[in-house]
Amino acid sequence: MTGETAPPLARSTLDRAAHRRTDPGWLAEAWEQARVLVLDSADEGRALVRGEGAPPELVLVAPGELPEVPRSVPMFLGVEPDGVPVFAVDGPLPELAGTRRVNLREVGHLLADRDAGIFTTALALLNWHVRHGYSSSTGHPTQVDEAGWSRVDPGGGRIWPRTDPAMIVLVHDGVDGPDGRCLLGNNATWPSTPGQRRYSCLAGYVEPGESAEAAVLREVREEVGVAVEEIGYAGSQSWPFPGSLMLGFLARADADAPIRVDPAEIAHARWFTRREIGAALAGQPIRVEGGDRLLLPPPSSIALFLVHRWLDGHC
């Protein structure tokens, strides 16, 4: 998916070429001509970019330019439109002039479609490997197989990458124009920043046996005590911190209904008008509890994508 209508980490130009993952001869030949993204799992999965403007350019190197033996076997990500294969490895980042170390949260929204797709896929795959060194069935150590797309234990038991589905919803009152309102919450577990307080969309994991829409109803009711209706799907994106798939929704609620927060989940929740959200996005100080300045979701998140969808009237 590409274009401005996609969530920031849902963009890609890479052909994953899944049929090549079990072809060792092709993979060996592909590695020799590959472009390689180096991620450092010891530093939050950071990679290198060059350029201070937007978009910064993700740095990929040739296999012979790797600074030392990687910590992981090469993970095959796919094939570029020009036919060049792309791999990722876990290891120390090369020392290259004119580059800087970044994490995906910082630059995901700034990267071009091609680079956003490569970085997101590589980080999601790396984080899965880091967390699955042992089989959950047998407790035995597992080894990377299928060019990074599975792990296998000594008895042949195989596991494949998994993502945890989570819903995230922008709750609004259905009113058009600048006085229309959306309901945002300040999560009780978020670190505090003196003088600032972040508010975002309501979110939670989809539970076993539950649809995504049912999770929207349940999570909003549990977190703020509000009933929603007219649930509409808006898009999804990977959130590899460490391994979620965020399913984005918009839903309508009665803005006059009392808000009853679950203090274990939500510290504060309140309705904001389009006028207030627009002002905050423009850099104007909007005050919330205790006189703190309103902070909105980070730009690489699907939460801010949903806020913009509502702000622009796509409800």
Coordinates of N, CA, C and O in Angstrom, one line a residue, residues 5-121:
T5 N -3.2 8.2 1.9 CA -4.3 7.7 2.5 C -4.0 6.5 3.4 O -4.8 5.9 4.1
A6 N -2.7 6.0 3.4 CA -2.3 4.8 4.2 C -1.7 5.3 5.5 O -1.1 6.3 5.6
P7 N -1.9 4.5 6.6 CA -1.2 4.8 7.8 C 0.3 4.8 7.5 O 0.8 4.1 6.6
P8 N 1.1 5.5 8.3 CA 2.5 5.7 8.0 C 3.4 4.5 7.9 O 4.3 4.4 7.1
L9 N 3.1 3.4 8.7 CA 3.9 2.2 8.6 C 3.2 1.1 7.8 O 3.5 -0.1 8.0
A10 N 2.2 1.5 7.0 CA 1.5 0.5 6.1 C 1.9 0.7 4.7 O 1.3 0.1 3.8
R11 N 3.1 1.3 4.4 CA 3.5 1.6 3.1 C 4.7 0.7 2.7 O 5.5 0.5 3.5
S12 N 4.7 0.2 1.4 CA 5.8 -0.6 1.0 C 5.8 -0.7 -0.5 O 4.7 -0.6 -1.2
T13 N 6.9 -0.9 -1.1 CA 7.1 -1.2 -2.5 C 7.7 -2.6 -2.8 O 8.0 -2.9 -3.9
L14 N 8.0 -3.3 -1.7 CA 8.8 -4.5 -1.8 C 7.9 -5.7 -2.2 O 6.8 -5.9 -1.6
D15 N 8.4 -6.6 -3.1 CA 7.8 -7.9 -3.4 C 8.4 -8.9 -2.4 O 9.6 -9.2 -2.5
R16 N 7.6 -9.4 -1.5 CA 8.1 -10.3 -0.5 C 8.6 -11.7 -1.1 O 9.4 -12.3 -0.4
A17 N 8.2 -12.0 -2.2 CA 8.7 -13.2 -2.9 C 8.8 -14.4 -2.0 O 9.9 -15.0 -1.9
A18 N 7.7 -14.7 -1.3 CA 7.8 -15.8 -0.3 C 8.2 -17.1 -0.8 O 8.8 -17.9 -0.1
H19 N 8.0 -17.4 -2.1 CA 8.4 -18.7 -2.7 C 9.9 -18.9 -2.7 O 10.4 -20.0 -2.8
R20 N 10.7 -17.8 -2.5 CA 12.1 -17.9 -2.5 C 12.7 -18.3 -1.1 O 13.9 -18.7 -1.0
R21 N 11.9 -18.3 -0.1 CA 12.4 -18.5 1.3 C 12.9 -19.9 1.5 O 13.7 -20.1 2.4
T22 N 12.4 -20.8 0.7 CA 12.8 -22.2 0.9 C 13.7 -22.7 -0.2 O 13.8 -23.9 -0.5
D23 N 14.3 -21.8 -0.9 CA 15.2 -22.1 -2.1 C 16.6 -21.7 -1.7 O 17.1 -20.6 -2.0
P24 N 17.4 -22.6 -1.1 CA 18.7 -22.2 -0.6 C 19.7 -21.8 -1.7 O 20.5 -20.9 -1.5
G25 N 19.6 -22.4 -2.9 CA 20.4 -22.1 -4.0 C 20.2 -20.6 -4.4 O 21.1 -19.9 -4.7
W26 N 18.9 -20.3 -4.6 CA 18.6 -18.9 -5.0 C 19.0 -17.9 -4.0 O 19.5 -16.9 -4.3
L27 N 18.8 -18.3 -2.7 CA 19.1 -17.3 -1.6 C 20.6 -17.1 -1.5 O 21.0 -15.9 -1.3
A28 N 21.4 -18.1 -1.7 CA 22.9 -17.9 -1.7 C 23.3 -17.0 -2.8 O 24.2 -16.1 -2.6
E29 N 22.7 -17.2 -4.0 CA 23.1 -16.3 -5.1 C 22.6 -14.9 -4.9 O 23.3 -13.9 -5.2
A30 N 21.4 -14.8 -4.3 CA 20.8 -13.5 -4.1 C 21.6 -12.7 -3.1 O 21.7 -11.5 -3.2
W31 N 22.1 -13.4 -2.0 CA 22.9 -12.7 -1.0 C 24.1 -12.0 -1.6 O 24.5 -10.9 -1.2
E32 N 24.7 -12.5 -2.6 CA 25.9 -12.0 -3.2 C 25.6 -10.6 -3.9 O 26.5 -9.8 -4.0
Q33 N 24.4 -10.4 -4.3 CA 24.1 -9.2 -5.0 C 23.1 -8.3 -4.2 O 22.5 -7.3 -4.8
A34 N 22.9 -8.6 -3.0 CA 21.8 -8.0 -2.2 C 22.2 -6.6 -1.7 O 23.3 -6.2 -1.6
R35 N 21.1 -5.9 -1.3 CA 21.2 -4.7 -0.5 C 20.8 -5.2 0.9 O 19.8 -5.9 1.1
V36 N 21.6 -4.7 1.9 CA 21.4 -5.3 3.3 C 21.1 -4.1 4.2 O 21.9 -3.1 4.3
L37 N 20.0 -4.3 5.0 CA 19.7 -3.3 6.1 C 20.3 -3.9 7.4 O 20.0 -5.1 7.7
V38 N 21.1 -3.2 8.1 CA 21.6 -3.6 9.4 C 20.8 -2.9 10.5 O 20.6 -1.7 10.5
L39 N 20.3 -3.8 11.4 CA 19.5 -3.3 12.6 C 20.3 -3.8 13.8 O 20.9 -4.8 13.8
D40 N 20.3 -2.9 14.8 CA 21.1 -3.2 16.0 C 20.1 -3.6 17.1 O 19.5 -2.7 17.8
S41 N 19.9 -4.9 17.4 CA 18.9 -5.3 18.5 C 19.4 -4.8 19.8 O 18.6 -4.7 20.8
A42 N 20.7 -4.5 20.0 CA 21.2 -4.1 21.3 C 20.9 -2.6 21.5 O 21.2 -2.1 22.6
D43 N 20.4 -1.9 20.5 CA 20.1 -0.5 20.6 C 18.7 -0.2 20.0 O 18.5 0.6 19.1
E44 N 17.7 -1.0 20.5 CA 16.3 -0.8 20.2 C 16.0 -1.0 18.7 O 15.1 -0.4 18.1
G45 N 16.8 -1.8 18.0 CA 16.6 -2.0 16.6 C 16.8 -0.8 15.7 O 16.2 -0.7 14.6
R46 N 17.8 0.0 16.1 CA 18.1 1.2 15.3 C 18.7 0.8 14.0 O 19.4 -0.2 13.9
A47 N 18.6 1.7 13.0 CA 19.2 1.6 11.7 C 19.8 2.9 11.3 O 19.7 3.9 12.1
L48 N 20.5 3.0 10.2 CA 21.1 4.2 9.8 C 20.3 4.9 8.7 O 19.7 4.2 7.8
V49 N 20.2 6.2 8.7 CA 19.7 7.0 7.6 C 20.7 8.1 7.3 O 21.5 8.4 8.1
R50 N 20.6 8.6 6.1 CA 21.4 9.8 5.8 C 20.4 10.9 5.3 O 19.3 10.6 4.7
G51 N 20.8 12.1 5.5 CA 20.0 13.2 5.1 C 19.2 13.8 6.2 O 18.5 13.0 7.0
E52 N 19.2 15.1 6.4 CA 18.5 15.7 7.5 C 17.1 16.1 7.1 O 16.2 16.4 7.9
G53 N 16.8 16.2 5.8 CA 15.5 16.6 5.4 C 14.5 15.5 5.3 O 14.7 14.4 5.8
A54 N 13.3 15.7 4.8 CA 12.3 14.7 4.6 C 12.1 14.4 3.1 O 11.9 15.4 2.4
P55 N 12.2 13.2 2.7 CA 12.4 12.0 3.5 C 13.9 11.7 3.7 O 14.7 11.9 2.8
P56 N 14.3 11.3 4.9 CA 15.6 10.8 5.1 C 15.7 9.5 4.3 O 14.7 8.8 4.1
E57 N 16.9 9.1 4.0 CA 17.1 7.9 3.2 C 17.7 6.8 4.0 O 18.7 6.9 4.7
L58 N 17.0 5.6 4.0 CA 17.5 4.4 4.8 C 18.8 3.9 4.1 O 18.9 3.8 2.9
V59 N 19.8 3.6 4.9 CA 21.1 3.2 4.4 C 21.1 1.7 4.3 O 20.9 1.0 5.3
L60 N 21.3 1.1 3.2 CA 21.5 -0.3 2.9 C 22.9 -0.4 2.3 O 23.4 0.4 1.6
V61 N 23.6 -1.5 2.7 CA 24.9 -1.8 2.3 C 25.0 -3.1 1.5 O 24.1 -3.9 1.6
A62 N 26.2 -3.3 0.8 CA 26.4 -4.5 0.2 C 26.9 -5.5 1.2 O 27.5 -5.1 2.3
P63 N 26.8 -6.8 1.0 CA 27.2 -7.8 2.0 C 28.7 -7.6 2.4 O 29.1 -7.8 3.5
G64 N 29.5 -7.3 1.4 CA 30.9 -7.1 1.7 C 31.3 -5.9 2.5 O 32.4 -5.7 3.0
E65 N 30.3 -5.0 2.7 CA 30.5 -3.8 3.5 C 30.1 -3.9 5.0 O 30.2 -2.9 5.7
L66 N 29.6 -5.1 5.4 CA 29.2 -5.3 6.8 C 30.5 -5.1 7.7 O 31.5 -5.7 7.4
P67 N 30.4 -4.4 8.8 CA 31.6 -4.1 9.6 C 32.1 -5.4 10.3 O 33.3 -5.4 10.6
E68 N 31.3 -6.4 10.6 CA 31.8 -7.6 11.2 C 30.7 -8.6 11.0 O 29.6 -8.4 10.5
V69 N 31.0 -9.8 11.5 CA 30.0 -10.9 11.4 C 28.7 -10.6 12.1 O 28.8 -10.2 13.3
P70 N 27.6 -10.6 11.4 CA 26.3 -10.2 12.1 C 25.9 -11.2 13.2 O 26.4 -12.3 13.3
R71 N 25.1 -10.7 14.1 CA 24.6 -11.6 15.2 C 23.6 -12.6 14.7 O 23.3 -13.6 15.3
S72 N 22.9 -12.3 13.6 CA 21.9 -13.2 13.0 C 22.3 -13.6 11.6 O 23.1 -13.0 11.0
V73 N 21.6 -14.7 11.2 CA 21.8 -15.1 9.8 C 21.0 -14.1 9.0 O 20.1 -13.4 9.5
P74 N 21.3 -13.9 7.7 CA 20.5 -13.0 6.9 C 19.0 -13.3 6.8 O 18.7 -14.5 6.6
M75 N 18.2 -12.3 7.0 CA 16.7 -12.5 6.9 C 16.3 -11.9 5.5 O 16.5 -10.7 5.3
F76 N 15.7 -12.7 4.7 CA 15.3 -12.3 3.3 C 14.0 -11.5 3.4 O 13.0 -12.1 3.9
L77 N 14.0 -10.2 3.0 CA 12.8 -9.4 3.1 C 12.0 -9.4 1.8 O 10.8 -9.2 1.8
G78 N 12.7 -9.5 0.7 CA 12.0 -9.5 -0.6 C 12.8 -9.0 -1.7 O 14.1 -8.8 -1.6
V79 N 12.2 -8.6 -2.8 CA 12.9 -8.1 -4.0 C 12.3 -6.8 -4.4 O 11.1 -6.5 -4.4
E80 N 13.3 -5.9 -4.7 CA 12.9 -4.5 -5.1 C 12.3 -4.5 -6.5 O 12.6 -5.4 -7.3
P81 N 11.6 -3.4 -6.9 CA 11.1 -3.3 -8.2 C 12.2 -3.4 -9.3 O 11.9 -3.9 -10.4
D82 N 13.5 -3.1 -9.0 CA 14.6 -3.2 -10.0 C 15.2 -4.6 -10.0 O 16.2 -4.8 -10.7
G83 N 14.6 -5.5 -9.2 CA 15.0 -6.9 -9.2 C 16.1 -7.3 -8.2 O 16.5 -8.4 -8.1
V84 N 16.6 -6.3 -7.4 CA 17.6 -6.5 -6.4 C 17.0 -7.1 -5.1 O 16.1 -6.5 -4.6
P85 N 17.5 -8.2 -4.6 CA 17.0 -8.7 -3.4 C 17.4 -7.9 -2.2 O 18.5 -7.3 -2.2
V86 N 16.6 -7.9 -1.1 CA 16.9 -7.1 0.1 C 16.9 -8.1 1.3 O 16.0 -8.9 1.4
F87 N 18.0 -8.0 2.1 CA 18.1 -8.8 3.3 C 18.2 -7.8 4.5 O 18.6 -6.6 4.4
A88 N 18.0 -8.3 5.7 CA 18.3 -7.6 6.9 C 19.1 -8.5 7.8 O 19.0 -9.7 7.8
V89 N 20.0 -7.9 8.6 CA 20.8 -8.6 9.6 C 20.8 -7.8 10.9 O 20.7 -6.6 10.9
D90 N 21.0 -8.6 12.0 CA 21.2 -7.9 13.3 C 22.7 -7.8 13.6 O 23.4 -8.8 13.6
G91 N 23.1 -6.6 13.9 CA 24.5 -6.4 14.2 C 24.8 -5.0 14.5 O 24.0 -4.1 14.4
P92 N 26.1 -4.7 14.9 CA 26.5 -3.3 15.1 C 26.4 -2.5 13.8 O 26.7 -3.0 12.7
L93 N 26.0 -1.3 13.9 CA 25.8 -0.5 12.7 C 27.1 0.0 12.2 O 28.0 0.3 12.9
P94 N 27.3 0.0 10.8 CA 28.5 0.5 10.3 C 28.8 2.0 10.6 O 27.8 2.7 10.9
E95 N 30.0 2.3 10.6 CA 30.4 3.7 10.8 C 30.6 4.4 9.5 O 31.6 4.2 8.8
L96 N 29.6 5.1 9.1 CA 29.5 5.7 7.7 C 29.4 7.2 7.9 O 28.5 7.7 8.6
A97 N 30.2 8.0 7.2 CA 30.1 9.4 7.2 C 28.7 9.9 6.7 O 28.2 9.3 5.8
G98 N 28.2 10.9 7.4 CA 26.9 11.5 6.9 C 25.7 10.8 7.3 O 24.6 11.0 6.8
T99 N 25.8 9.8 8.2 CA 24.7 9.0 8.6 C 24.4 9.3 10.1 O 25.2 9.7 10.9
R100 N 23.2 8.9 10.5 CA 22.8 8.9 11.9 C 21.9 7.7 12.3 O 21.3 7.1 11.4
R101 N 22.0 7.3 13.6 CA 21.2 6.2 14.1 C 19.8 6.6 14.4 O 19.6 7.6 15.1
V102 N 18.8 5.9 14.0 CA 17.4 6.3 14.3 C 16.6 5.0 14.6 O 17.0 3.9 14.2
N103 N 15.5 5.2 15.3 CA 14.6 4.1 15.5 C 13.4 4.4 14.6 O 13.2 5.5 14.2
L104 N 12.6 3.4 14.4 CA 11.4 3.5 13.5 C 10.4 4.5 14.0 O 9.8 5.2 13.2
R105 N 10.2 4.6 15.3 CA 9.3 5.6 15.8 C 9.6 7.0 15.4 O 8.7 7.8 15.1
E106 N 10.9 7.3 15.4 CA 11.4 8.7 15.0 C 11.1 9.0 13.6 O 10.8 10.2 13.3
V107 N 11.4 8.1 12.7 CA 11.4 8.4 11.2 C 10.4 7.7 10.4 O 10.4 8.0 9.2
G108 N 9.6 6.8 10.9 CA 8.7 6.0 10.1 C 7.8 6.8 9.2 O 7.6 6.5 8.0
H109 N 7.3 7.9 9.7 CA 6.4 8.8 9.0 C 7.1 9.6 8.0 O 6.5 10.2 7.0
L110 N 8.4 9.8 8.1 CA 9.2 10.6 7.2 C 9.8 9.9 6.0 O 10.1 10.4 5.0
L111 N 9.9 8.6 6.2 CA 10.6 7.8 5.1 C 9.7 7.6 3.9 O 8.4 7.7 4.0
A112 N 10.3 7.5 2.8 CA 9.6 7.2 1.5 C 8.9 5.8 1.7 O 9.3 5.0 2.5
D113 N 7.9 5.5 0.8 CA 7.2 4.2 0.9 C 8.1 3.0 0.9 O 8.0 2.1 1.7
R114 N 9.1 3.1 0.0 CA 10.1 1.9 -0.1 C 10.8 1.7 1.3 O 10.8 0.6 1.8
D115 N 11.3 2.8 1.8 CA 12.1 2.6 3.1 C 11.3 2.3 4.3 O 11.7 1.6 5.2
A116 N 10.0 2.9 4.3 CA 9.1 2.6 5.4 C 8.8 1.1 5.4 O 8.8 0.5 6.5
G117 N 8.5 0.5 4.3 CA 8.2 -0.9 4.2 C 9.4 -1.8 4.6 O 9.2 -2.8 5.3
I118 N 10.6 -1.4 4.2 CA 11.8 -2.3 4.5 C 12.1 -2.2 6.0 O 12.3 -3.2 6.6
F119 N 12.1 -1.0 6.6 CA 12.4 -0.8 8.0 C 11.4 -1.5 8.9 O 11.7 -2.3 9.8
T120 N 10.1 -1.3 8.6 CA 9.0 -1.9 9.4 C 9.1 -3.4 9.3 O 9.0 -4.1 10.4
T121 N 9.2 -4.0 8.1 CA 9.3 -5.5 8.0 C 10.5 -6.0 8.7 O 10.4 -7.0 9.5

